[in-house]
Every structure is written in C-alpha cells, then in structure tokens.
C-alpha cells in the first residue's frame, strides 16, 4: 500500500513537472514571436492609431465642451442683460410710484384745502342765513306792530267818524225839527218815531242803537222811559250789548236830542217775544 501511494505520488509529481515544462516552452515561444520586428511594428501602429483615435475623441470632447462653454457664456450674458433690464424697469417703476405718490399727496392736500374752504363758506353762509332770518323776523315783527297800530288807528278813526256822523245826523234831525216847529209854539209836541237795531252800549242814562254795524242813534233815557228786557220790566242798564231793540222816541225841542219813550230789548240767547201793550195804550209808533 505504501509503495502504491509512493508510486502515485511520483506519478503526480512527474505530471506536474511535465505540465510546467510545457507551459514554459509555450511562453518562451510566445515571447520569441512577440519580440520579432513585424510584431513590434504592428504594435506601434496599433498604439499610434489608438493615440489618434484618443486625440480625435479628445478634440471632439474639447469642441463640445467649448460649445457648451460658449452657450453658457451666452446664457450668462443674456441673464446679465435681463437682470439689467429688470433693474432698469424696477428703477423706472419705483420712480413712477414715487411720482404718483407725490401727485397723490399734492391732490390730497389740495382736496383738504378745498374742503376747508367749502366748510368755511358753509359756516359763513349759515351765519348769514341766521342773520337774514333774524332781520326778517325783526322786520316782520315791526311790520306786524305797524299794521296793528295802523289798524287800531283806522278803527279809532272809523269809530270817531261814525260818532261824528251820528252826532251830525242827530244835530240835523234836531235842526230840522226846530225848523219845522212853529216859532210861536216853543213847547209843541214832536211826532213819535221808531228805530230797530242792535245795542252797541247801554247805561242808565242812554242807549246807543246801531243798524248794520254803524252807530245810528243815541237815545236818552229818562224817568218816564218804559224799558222791557225779554218781555219783563227792567232798566236801561240791564240791556246787554248786542241785544236787539225796538224803540220809540221823540226829539226834544230845546236840546235837539232824541228822548226814548219806550224800549223793548230782546237778548240774543232768548227768542224774540213782542211785549204786550199796556191797557189803554197802543204799540209804539202806532196812532191811538
């Protein structure tokens, strides 16, 4: 067994030796083939071609990189130009905005000035209107006072004229009565007359009778005058202003004043009732 193993070991060793020797012979032959001039020329040509190819590739790459650099430079220049344009535009817009702001401030100040002037004008107009209104009120008050005074004066003048007319009429009646009476008969009895109207005033001595609002006759009241108010015996002082009267009178020959013989008065609040004639006497103004 040991001899067999030894024999196998020796065989393997011999095989390894043989294989190594073969390899060494092949390498030696290859080295010899490569060391020939033809082979060296081929290698030099191959290396030269490879160098040219590498140079062409490098040239192409350099051209491409140069073109990229040119494009990048153009982009940079374009970006710079755009930046300059944007800066110029921004500066122009800032100037325009500042100018607009200044104009707006000027317009605001002008509007404030106009508003202040308008407010001052409005206050002045209001004060003027108040002064005009006060002046108009004073003028209206003065005119009203003057009108009232004028009306009072006219009323007094009318009353005075009416009294003068009544006195003139009474004087004319008395004058006519005196002229109509015979001169030799100074105590002749005057004819009885009648009057109807409204009472303007009444007292125990006289009654002022009006027709259509104008004084007509002032009747003198004496002890012999018969007075009835609303159908009852009374005095002349009991007759109220505005009462309706029917009176009979005679004009006194000496004084020329009408003397009341009988006065029948009816208050406005009472229905008119004719007075019953006394026994043996007829109604005033009616012949017996």
PDB file of C-alpha atoms in Angstrom:
ATOM      1  CA  UNK A   1       0.000   0.000   0.000  1.00  0.00           C
ATOM      2  CA  UNK A   2       2.800   2.341   0.865  1.00  0.00           C
ATOM      3  CA  UNK A   3       4.598   1.536  -2.416  1.00  0.00           C
ATOM      4  CA  UNK A   4       1.485   2.141  -4.348  1.00  0.00           C
ATOM      5  CA  UNK A   5       0.969   5.539  -2.700  1.00  0.00           C
ATOM      6  CA  UNK A   6       4.550   6.381  -3.353  1.00  0.00           C
ATOM      7  CA  UNK A   7       4.201   5.332  -6.950  1.00  0.00           C
ATOM      8  CA  UNK A   8       1.073   7.555  -7.300  1.00  0.00           C
ATOM      9  CA  UNK A   9       2.878  10.471  -5.672  1.00  0.00           C
ATOM     10  CA  UNK A  10       5.778  10.068  -8.019  1.00  0.00           C
ATOM     11  CA  UNK A  11       3.431   9.963 -10.972  1.00  0.00           C
ATOM     12  CA  UNK A  12       1.647  13.131  -9.946  1.00  0.00           C
ATOM     13  CA  UNK A  13       4.914  14.893  -9.410  1.00  0.00           C
ATOM     14  CA  UNK A  14       6.126  13.791 -12.801  1.00  0.00           C
ATOM     15  CA  UNK A  15       2.910  15.019 -14.378  1.00  0.00           C
ATOM     16  CA  UNK A  16       3.226  18.391 -12.700  1.00  0.00           C
ATOM     17  CA  UNK A  17       6.786  18.689 -13.847  1.00  0.00           C
ATOM     18  CA  UNK A  18       5.814  17.851 -17.357  1.00  0.00           C
ATOM     19  CA  UNK A  19       2.977  20.311 -17.415  1.00  0.00           C
ATOM     20  CA  UNK A  20       5.157  23.097 -16.094  1.00  0.00           C
ATOM     21  CA  UNK A  21       7.756  22.343 -18.650  1.00  0.00           C
ATOM     22  CA  UNK A  22       5.217  22.524 -21.442  1.00  0.00           C
ATOM     23  CA  UNK A  23       3.952  25.864 -20.207  1.00  0.00           C
ATOM     24  CA  UNK A  24       7.393  27.268 -20.019  1.00  0.00           C
ATOM     25  CA  UNK A  25       8.057  26.143 -23.569  1.00  0.00           C
ATOM     26  CA  UNK A  26       4.838  27.858 -24.819  1.00  0.00           C
ATOM     27  CA  UNK A  27       5.668  31.110 -23.037  1.00  0.00           C
ATOM     28  CA  UNK A  28       9.108  31.017 -24.454  1.00  0.00           C
ATOM     29  CA  UNK A  29       7.823  30.579 -27.938  1.00  0.00           C
ATOM     30  CA  UNK A  30       5.312  33.422 -27.490  1.00  0.00           C
ATOM     31  CA  UNK A  31       7.986  35.729 -26.187  1.00  0.00           C
ATOM     32  CA  UNK A  32      10.074  34.893 -29.140  1.00  0.00           C
ATOM     33  CA  UNK A  33       7.187  35.601 -31.517  1.00  0.00           C
ATOM     34  CA  UNK A  34       6.430  38.935 -29.862  1.00  0.00           C
ATOM     35  CA  UNK A  35       9.976  40.046 -29.993  1.00  0.00           C
ATOM     36  CA  UNK A  36      10.033  39.901 -33.793  1.00  0.00           C
ATOM     37  CA  UNK A  37      10.231  43.267 -35.710  1.00  0.00           C
ATOM     38  CA  UNK A  38       6.960  42.731 -37.544  1.00  0.00           C
ATOM     39  CA  UNK A  39       5.172  42.239 -34.329  1.00  0.00           C
ATOM     40  CA  UNK A  40       6.686  45.325 -32.809  1.00  0.00           C
ATOM     41  CA  UNK A  41       5.701  47.424 -35.909  1.00  0.00           C
ATOM     42  CA  UNK A  42       2.161  46.187 -35.657  1.00  0.00           C
ATOM     43  CA  UNK A  43       2.045  47.038 -32.013  1.00  0.00           C
ATOM     44  CA  UNK A  44       3.434  50.512 -32.755  1.00  0.00           C
ATOM     45  CA  UNK A  45       0.864  51.099 -35.490  1.00  0.00           C
ATOM     46  CA  UNK A  46      -1.922  49.906 -33.253  1.00  0.00           C
ATOM     47  CA  UNK A  47      -0.767  52.174 -30.481  1.00  0.00           C
ATOM     48  CA  UNK A  48      -0.462  55.093 -32.935  1.00  0.00           C
ATOM     49  CA  UNK A  49      -3.959  54.569 -34.278  1.00  0.00           C
ATOM     50  CA  UNK A  50      -5.264  54.310 -30.761  1.00  0.00           C
ATOM     51  CA  UNK A  51      -3.484  57.550 -29.886  1.00  0.00           C
ATOM     52  CA  UNK A  52      -5.015  59.268 -32.967  1.00  0.00           C
ATOM     53  CA  UNK A  53      -8.440  57.951 -32.003  1.00  0.00           C
ATOM     54  CA  UNK A  54      -7.934  59.153 -28.467  1.00  0.00           C
ATOM     55  CA  UNK A  55      -6.794  62.523 -29.804  1.00  0.00           C
ATOM     56  CA  UNK A  56      -9.838  62.818 -32.110  1.00  0.00           C
ATOM     57  CA  UNK A  57     -12.119  61.878 -29.215  1.00  0.00           C
ATOM     58  CA  UNK A  58     -10.397  64.419 -27.000  1.00  0.00           C
ATOM     59  CA  UNK A  59     -10.699  67.050 -29.767  1.00  0.00           C
ATOM     60  CA  UNK A  60     -14.389  66.265 -30.185  1.00  0.00           C
ATOM     61  CA  UNK A  61     -14.909  66.415 -26.460  1.00  0.00           C
ATOM     62  CA  UNK A  62     -12.977  69.690 -26.254  1.00  0.00           C
ATOM     63  CA  UNK A  63     -15.060  71.168 -29.099  1.00  0.00           C
ATOM     64  CA  UNK A  64     -18.262  70.037 -27.413  1.00  0.00           C
ATOM     65  CA  UNK A  65     -17.103  71.474 -24.103  1.00  0.00           C
ATOM     66  CA  UNK A  66     -16.117  74.696 -25.871  1.00  0.00           C
ATOM     67  CA  UNK A  67     -19.533  74.932 -27.481  1.00  0.00           C
ATOM     68  CA  UNK A  68     -21.136  74.282 -24.089  1.00  0.00           C
ATOM     69  CA  UNK A  69     -18.923  76.979 -22.581  1.00  0.00           C
ATOM     70  CA  UNK A  70     -19.938  79.409 -25.365  1.00  0.00           C
ATOM     71  CA  UNK A  71     -23.592  78.636 -24.807  1.00  0.00           C
ATOM     72  CA  UNK A  72     -23.113  79.043 -21.068  1.00  0.00           C
ATOM     73  CA  UNK A  73     -21.379  82.388 -21.702  1.00  0.00           C
ATOM     74  CA  UNK A  74     -24.262  83.475 -23.927  1.00  0.00           C
ATOM     75  CA  UNK A  75     -26.707  82.410 -21.211  1.00  0.00           C
ATOM     76  CA  UNK A  76     -24.705  84.389 -18.667  1.00  0.00           C
ATOM     77  CA  UNK A  77     -24.676  87.450 -20.919  1.00  0.00           C
ATOM     78  CA  UNK A  78     -28.400  87.081 -21.620  1.00  0.00           C
ATOM     79  CA  UNK A  79     -29.109  86.682 -17.913  1.00  0.00           C
ATOM     80  CA  UNK A  80     -26.996  89.759 -17.170  1.00  0.00           C
ATOM     81  CA  UNK A  81     -28.858  91.742 -19.840  1.00  0.00           C
ATOM     82  CA  UNK A  82     -32.196  90.560 -18.489  1.00  0.00           C
ATOM     83  CA  UNK A  83     -31.034  91.450 -14.988  1.00  0.00           C
ATOM     84  CA  UNK A  84     -30.012  94.929 -16.166  1.00  0.00           C
ATOM     85  CA  UNK A  85     -33.325  95.371 -17.951  1.00  0.00           C
ATOM     86  CA  UNK A  86     -35.202  94.162 -14.876  1.00  0.00           C
ATOM     87  CA  UNK A  87     -33.195  96.541 -12.675  1.00  0.00           C
ATOM     88  CA  UNK A  88     -33.870  99.424 -15.068  1.00  0.00           C
ATOM     89  CA  UNK A  89     -37.575  98.547 -15.170  1.00  0.00           C
ATOM     90  CA  UNK A  90     -37.740  98.258 -11.397  1.00  0.00           C
ATOM     91  CA  UNK A  91     -35.975 101.618 -11.034  1.00  0.00           C
ATOM     92  CA  UNK A  92     -38.350 103.212 -13.545  1.00  0.00           C
ATOM     93  CA  UNK A  93     -41.388 101.744 -11.768  1.00  0.00           C
ATOM     94  CA  UNK A  94     -40.029 102.947  -8.421  1.00  0.00           C
ATOM     95  CA  UNK A  95     -39.606 106.449  -9.854  1.00  0.00           C
ATOM     96  CA  UNK A  96     -43.107 106.350 -11.313  1.00  0.00           C
ATOM     97  CA  UNK A  97     -44.517 105.090  -7.997  1.00  0.00           C
ATOM     98  CA  UNK A  98     -42.726 107.887  -6.135  1.00  0.00           C
ATOM     99  CA  UNK A  99     -44.025 110.448  -8.622  1.00  0.00           C
ATOM    100  CA  UNK A 100     -47.548 109.040  -8.314  1.00  0.00           C
ATOM    101  CA  UNK A 101     -47.287 109.162  -4.534  1.00  0.00           C
ATOM    102  CA  UNK A 102     -46.146 112.785  -4.660  1.00  0.00           C
ATOM    103  CA  UNK A 103     -49.007 113.663  -7.017  1.00  0.00           C
ATOM    104  CA  UNK A 104     -51.480 111.849  -4.756  1.00  0.00           C
ATOM    105  CA  UNK A 105     -50.181 113.759  -1.738  1.00  0.00           C
ATOM    106  CA  UNK A 106     -50.490 117.027  -3.660  1.00  0.00           C
ATOM    107  CA  UNK A 107     -54.064 116.182  -4.702  1.00  0.00           C
ATOM    108  CA  UNK A 108     -54.878 115.183  -1.122  1.00  0.00           C
ATOM    109  CA  UNK A 109     -53.567 118.485   0.202  1.00  0.00           C
ATOM    110  CA  UNK A 110     -55.492 120.357  -2.484  1.00  0.00           C
ATOM    111  CA  UNK A 111     -58.687 118.440  -1.648  1.00  0.00           C
ATOM    112  CA  UNK A 112     -58.209 119.180   2.055  1.00  0.00           C
ATOM    113  CA  UNK A 113     -57.734 122.863   1.256  1.00  0.00           C
ATOM    114  CA  UNK A 114     -60.858 122.893  -0.913  1.00  0.00           C
ATOM    115  CA  UNK A 115     -62.819 121.076   1.819  1.00  0.00           C
ATOM    116  CA  UNK A 116     -61.679 123.587   4.435  1.00  0.00           C
ATOM    117  CA  UNK A 117     -62.660 126.482   2.176  1.00  0.00           C
ATOM    118  CA  UNK A 118     -66.048 124.866   1.491  1.00  0.00           C
ATOM    119  CA  UNK A 119     -66.599 124.328   5.213  1.00  0.00           C
ATOM    120  CA  UNK A 120     -65.675 127.944   5.944  1.00  0.00           C
ATOM    121  CA  UNK A 121     -68.041 129.110   3.181  1.00  0.00           C
ATOM    122  CA  UNK A 122     -70.820 126.909   4.566  1.00  0.00           C
ATOM    123  CA  UNK A 123     -70.327 128.336   8.068  1.00  0.00           C
ATOM    124  CA  UNK A 124     -70.325 131.864   6.663  1.00  0.00           C
ATOM    125  CA  UNK A 125     -73.487 131.129   4.670  1.00  0.00           C
ATOM    126  CA  UNK A 126     -75.123 129.644   7.765  1.00  0.00           C
ATOM    127  CA  UNK A 127     -74.260 132.698   9.855  1.00  0.00           C
ATOM    128  CA  UNK A 128     -75.502 134.976   7.055  1.00  0.00           C
ATOM    129  CA  UNK A 129     -78.745 132.968   6.808  1.00  0.00           C
ATOM    130  CA  UNK A 130     -79.236 133.217  10.572  1.00  0.00           C
ATOM    131  CA  UNK A 131     -78.626 136.968  10.439  1.00  0.00           C
ATOM    132  CA  UNK A 132     -81.039 137.323   7.494  1.00  0.00           C
ATOM    133  CA  UNK A 133     -83.651 135.241   9.316  1.00  0.00           C
ATOM    134  CA  UNK A 134     -83.271 137.362  12.456  1.00  0.00           C
ATOM    135  CA  UNK A 135     -83.524 140.521  10.364  1.00  0.00           C
ATOM    136  CA  UNK A 136     -86.619 139.180   8.601  1.00  0.00           C
ATOM    137  CA  UNK A 137     -88.169 138.294  11.948  1.00  0.00           C
ATOM    138  CA  UNK A 138     -87.451 141.783  13.283  1.00  0.00           C
ATOM    139  CA  UNK A 139     -88.837 143.318  10.087  1.00  0.00           C
ATOM    140  CA  UNK A 140     -91.920 141.097  10.238  1.00  0.00           C
ATOM    141  CA  UNK A 141     -92.391 141.992  13.904  1.00  0.00           C
ATOM    142  CA  UNK A 142     -92.032 145.679  13.121  1.00  0.00           C
ATOM    143  CA  UNK A 143     -94.396 145.379  10.178  1.00  0.00           C
ATOM    144  CA  UNK A 144     -96.896 143.467  12.315  1.00  0.00           C
ATOM    145  CA  UNK A 145     -96.692 146.094  15.045  1.00  0.00           C
ATOM    146  CA  UNK A 146     -97.062 148.855  12.463  1.00  0.00           C
ATOM    147  CA  UNK A 147    -100.002 147.039  10.869  1.00  0.00           C
ATOM    148  CA  UNK A 148    -101.679 146.580  14.261  1.00  0.00           C
ATOM    149  CA  UNK A 149    -101.095 150.223  15.073  1.00  0.00           C
ATOM    150  CA  UNK A 150    -102.433 151.244  11.677  1.00  0.00           C
ATOM    151  CA  UNK A 151    -105.498 149.014  12.144  1.00  0.00           C
ATOM    152  CA  UNK A 152    -106.070 150.479  15.604  1.00  0.00           C
ATOM    153  CA  UNK A 153    -105.753 153.977  14.246  1.00  0.00           C
ATOM    154  CA  UNK A 154    -108.104 153.209  11.365  1.00  0.00           C
ATOM    155  CA  UNK A 155    -110.582 151.608  13.774  1.00  0.00           C
ATOM    156  CA  UNK A 156    -110.396 154.632  16.056  1.00  0.00           C
ATOM    157  CA  UNK A 157    -110.817 156.944  13.074  1.00  0.00           C
ATOM    158  CA  UNK A 158    -113.785 154.932  11.843  1.00  0.00           C
ATOM    159  CA  UNK A 159    -115.317 154.960  15.311  1.00  0.00           C
ATOM    160  CA  UNK A 160    -114.729 158.698  15.582  1.00  0.00           C
ATOM    161  CA  UNK A 161    -116.161 159.240  12.098  1.00  0.00           C
ATOM    162  CA  UNK A 162    -119.174 157.089  12.983  1.00  0.00           C
ATOM    163  CA  UNK A 163    -119.710 159.050  16.180  1.00  0.00           C
ATOM    164  CA  UNK A 164    -119.358 162.287  14.258  1.00  0.00           C
ATOM    165  CA  UNK A 165    -121.843 161.035  11.667  1.00  0.00           C
ATOM    166  CA  UNK A 166    -124.284 160.054  14.379  1.00  0.00           C
ATOM    167  CA  UNK A 167    -123.860 163.424  16.071  1.00  0.00           C
ATOM    168  CA  UNK A 168    -124.243 165.187  12.733  1.00  0.00           C
ATOM    169  CA  UNK A 169    -127.404 163.200  11.989  1.00  0.00           C
ATOM    170  CA  UNK A 170    -128.814 163.951  15.410  1.00  0.00           C
ATOM    171  CA  UNK A 171    -127.969 167.639  15.011  1.00  0.00           C
ATOM    172  CA  UNK A 172    -129.521 167.646  11.562  1.00  0.00           C
ATOM    173  CA  UNK A 173    -132.634 165.935  12.902  1.00  0.00           C
ATOM    174  CA  UNK A 174    -132.817 168.418  15.749  1.00  0.00           C
ATOM    175  CA  UNK A 175    -132.257 171.327  13.364  1.00  0.00           C
ATOM    176  CA  UNK A 176    -134.933 170.051  11.028  1.00  0.00           C
ATOM    177  CA  UNK A 177    -137.277 169.566  13.966  1.00  0.00           C
ATOM    178  CA  UNK A 178    -136.666 173.090  15.185  1.00  0.00           C
ATOM    179  CA  UNK A 179    -137.138 174.484  11.714  1.00  0.00           C
ATOM    180  CA  UNK A 180    -140.366 172.517  11.199  1.00  0.00           C
ATOM    181  CA  UNK A 181    -141.908 173.610  14.530  1.00  0.00           C
ATOM    182  CA  UNK A 182    -143.859 176.913  14.562  1.00  0.00           C
ATOM    183  CA  UNK A 183    -141.869 179.729  16.076  1.00  0.00           C
ATOM    184  CA  UNK A 184    -144.742 180.882  18.309  1.00  0.00           C
ATOM    185  CA  UNK A 185    -145.292 177.368  19.790  1.00  0.00           C
ATOM    186  CA  UNK A 186    -141.982 176.585  21.612  1.00  0.00           C
ATOM    187  CA  UNK A 187    -143.490 173.658  23.553  1.00  0.00           C
ATOM    188  CA  UNK A 188    -145.182 171.910  20.646  1.00  0.00           C
ATOM    189  CA  UNK A 189    -145.275 168.127  20.928  1.00  0.00           C
ATOM    190  CA  UNK A 190    -142.911 166.343  18.453  1.00  0.00           C
ATOM    191  CA  UNK A 191    -144.074 163.423  16.351  1.00  0.00           C
ATOM    192  CA  UNK A 192    -143.183 159.970  17.749  1.00  0.00           C
ATOM    193  CA  UNK A 193    -140.577 157.942  15.749  1.00  0.00           C
ATOM    194  CA  UNK A 194    -139.326 154.382  15.886  1.00  0.00           C
ATOM    195  CA  UNK A 195    -135.979 152.596  15.367  1.00  0.00           C
ATOM    196  CA  UNK A 196    -134.875 148.953  15.394  1.00  0.00           C
ATOM    197  CA  UNK A 197    -131.368 147.592  15.611  1.00  0.00           C
ATOM    198  CA  UNK A 198    -128.620 146.209  17.833  1.00  0.00           C
ATOM    199  CA  UNK A 199    -127.366 147.681  21.080  1.00  0.00           C
ATOM    200  CA  UNK A 200    -123.747 148.858  20.967  1.00  0.00           C
ATOM    201  CA  UNK A 201    -123.770 150.111  24.557  1.00  0.00           C
ATOM    202  CA  UNK A 202    -126.358 150.749  27.286  1.00  0.00           C
ATOM    203  CA  UNK A 203    -126.397 152.569  30.588  1.00  0.00           C
ATOM    204  CA  UNK A 204    -128.993 154.029  32.930  1.00  0.00           C
ATOM    205  CA  UNK A 205    -128.832 157.380  31.066  1.00  0.00           C
ATOM    206  CA  UNK A 206    -128.636 156.381  27.385  1.00  0.00           C
ATOM    207  CA  UNK A 207    -128.725 153.523  24.844  1.00  0.00           C
ATOM    208  CA  UNK A 208    -126.642 153.548  21.633  1.00  0.00           C
ATOM    209  CA  UNK A 209    -128.501 151.743  18.836  1.00  0.00           C
ATOM    210  CA  UNK A 210    -126.779 150.504  15.658  1.00  0.00           C
ATOM    211  CA  UNK A 211    -128.090 149.323  12.299  1.00  0.00           C
ATOM    212  CA  UNK A 212    -125.851 147.190  10.011  1.00  0.00           C
ATOM    213  CA  UNK A 213    -122.914 147.688  12.372  1.00  0.00           C
ATOM    214  CA  UNK A 214    -122.909 151.503  12.145  1.00  0.00           C
ATOM    215  CA  UNK A 215    -123.924 153.805  15.025  1.00  0.00           C
ATOM    216  CA  UNK A 216    -127.310 155.269  14.204  1.00  0.00           C
ATOM    217  CA  UNK A 217    -128.887 156.873  17.211  1.00  0.00           C
ATOM    218  CA  UNK A 218    -128.099 157.682  20.858  1.00  0.00           C
ATOM    219  CA  UNK A 219    -131.362 157.534  22.841  1.00  0.00           C
ATOM    220  CA  UNK A 220    -131.556 159.470  26.080  1.00  0.00           C
ATOM    221  CA  UNK A 221    -133.282 157.577  28.874  1.00  0.00           C
ATOM    222  CA  UNK A 222    -135.377 159.472  31.417  1.00  0.00           C
ATOM    223  CA  UNK A 223    -137.640 158.625  34.342  1.00  0.00           C
ATOM    224  CA  UNK A 224    -140.647 158.401  32.017  1.00  0.00           C
ATOM    225  CA  UNK A 225    -138.969 155.924  29.634  1.00  0.00           C
ATOM    226  CA  UNK A 226    -140.539 152.448  29.704  1.00  0.00           C
ATOM    227  CA  UNK A 227    -137.961 149.675  29.399  1.00  0.00           C
ATOM    228  CA  UNK A 228    -138.600 145.936  28.936  1.00  0.00           C
ATOM    229  CA  UNK A 229    -135.973 143.209  28.533  1.00  0.00           C
ATOM    230  CA  UNK A 230    -137.168 139.853  27.169  1.00  0.00           C
ATOM    231  CA  UNK A 231    -140.770 140.869  27.959  1.00  0.00           C
ATOM    232  CA  UNK A 232    -140.064 141.903  31.569  1.00  0.00           C
ATOM    233  CA  UNK A 233    -139.863 145.403  33.013  1.00  0.00           C
ATOM    234  CA  UNK A 234    -136.259 146.466  33.594  1.00  0.00           C
ATOM    235  CA  UNK A 235    -133.914 149.415  33.493  1.00  0.00           C
ATOM    236  CA  UNK A 236    -131.783 150.556  30.590  1.00  0.00           C
ATOM    237  CA  UNK A 237    -128.682 149.394  32.447  1.00  0.00           C
ATOM    238  CA  UNK A 238    -129.995 145.781  32.247  1.00  0.00           C
ATOM    239  CA  UNK A 239    -129.847 145.780  28.444  1.00  0.00           C
ATOM    240  CA  UNK A 240    -126.853 143.736  27.265  1.00  0.00           C
ATOM    241  CA  UNK A 241    -124.530 144.722  24.457  1.00  0.00           C
ATOM    242  CA  UNK A 242    -125.598 143.049  21.197  1.00  0.00           C
ATOM    243  CA  UNK A 243    -129.273 142.755  22.212  1.00  0.00           C
ATOM    244  CA  UNK A 244    -131.896 143.563  19.616  1.00  0.00           C
ATOM    245  CA  UNK A 245    -134.088 146.547  20.418  1.00  0.00           C
ATOM    246  CA  UNK A 246    -137.166 148.263  19.089  1.00  0.00           C
ATOM    247  CA  UNK A 247    -137.634 151.720  20.475  1.00  0.00           C
ATOM    248  CA  UNK A 248    -139.930 154.692  20.071  1.00  0.00           C
ATOM    249  CA  UNK A 249    -138.655 158.226  20.741  1.00  0.00           C
ATOM    250  CA  UNK A 250    -139.313 161.955  20.276  1.00  0.00           C
ATOM    251  CA  UNK A 251    -136.777 164.678  19.610  1.00  0.00           C
ATOM    252  CA  UNK A 252    -136.600 167.245  22.402  1.00  0.00           C
ATOM    253  CA  UNK A 253    -137.406 170.707  21.002  1.00  0.00           C
ATOM    254  CA  UNK A 254    -134.966 172.532  23.268  1.00  0.00           C
ATOM    255  CA  UNK A 255    -131.918 170.236  23.201  1.00  0.00           C
ATOM    256  CA  UNK A 256    -132.472 168.507  19.879  1.00  0.00           C
ATOM    257  CA  UNK A 257    -131.622 165.100  21.466  1.00  0.00           C
ATOM    258  CA  UNK A 258    -133.857 162.048  20.967  1.00  0.00           C
ATOM    259  CA  UNK A 259    -135.676 161.111  24.147  1.00  0.00           C
ATOM    260  CA  UNK A 260    -136.660 157.441  24.439  1.00  0.00           C
ATOM    261  CA  UNK A 261    -140.297 156.847  25.194  1.00  0.00           C
ATOM    262  CA  UNK A 262    -140.274 153.052  25.148  1.00  0.00           C
ATOM    263  CA  UNK A 263    -137.508 150.461  24.671  1.00  0.00           C
ATOM    264  CA  UNK A 264    -138.183 146.760  24.073  1.00  0.00           C
ATOM    265  CA  UNK A 265    -134.955 144.708  24.180  1.00  0.00           C
ATOM    266  CA  UNK A 266    -134.509 141.009  23.310  1.00  0.00           C
ATOM    267  CA  UNK A 267    -131.333 139.159  24.319  1.00  0.00           C
ATOM    268  CA  UNK A 268    -129.649 137.062  21.621  1.00  0.00           C
ATOM    269  CA  UNK A 269    -129.921 133.955  23.817  1.00  0.00           C
ATOM    270  CA  UNK A 270    -133.709 134.377  24.137  1.00  0.00           C
ATOM    271  CA  UNK A 271    -136.280 134.141  21.330  1.00  0.00           C
ATOM    272  CA  UNK A 272    -137.759 137.472  20.405  1.00  0.00           C
ATOM    273  CA  UNK A 273    -141.138 137.981  22.140  1.00  0.00           C
ATOM    274  CA  UNK A 274    -143.137 141.122  21.404  1.00  0.00           C
ATOM    275  CA  UNK A 275    -144.200 142.993  24.519  1.00  0.00           C
ATOM    276  CA  UNK A 276    -147.917 143.050  25.302  1.00  0.00           C
ATOM    277  CA  UNK A 277    -149.359 146.574  25.029  1.00  0.00           C
ATOM    278  CA  UNK A 278    -150.471 148.102  28.270  1.00  0.00           C
ATOM    279  CA  UNK A 279    -154.128 148.730  28.948  1.00  0.00           C
ATOM    280  CA  UNK A 280    -155.362 151.815  27.142  1.00  0.00           C
ATOM    281  CA  UNK A 281    -152.114 152.201  25.110  1.00  0.00           C
ATOM    282  CA  UNK A 282    -151.279 151.178  21.567  1.00  0.00           C
ATOM    283  CA  UNK A 283    -147.965 149.862  20.250  1.00  0.00           C
ATOM    284  CA  UNK A 284    -145.186 152.479  19.898  1.00  0.00           C
ATOM    285  CA  UNK A 285    -145.361 154.339  16.662  1.00  0.00           C
ATOM    286  CA  UNK A 286    -148.975 153.372  16.050  1.00  0.00           C
ATOM    287  CA  UNK A 287    -151.532 156.185  16.263  1.00  0.00           C
ATOM    288  CA  UNK A 288    -154.017 155.827  19.090  1.00  0.00           C
TER     289      UNK A 288
END
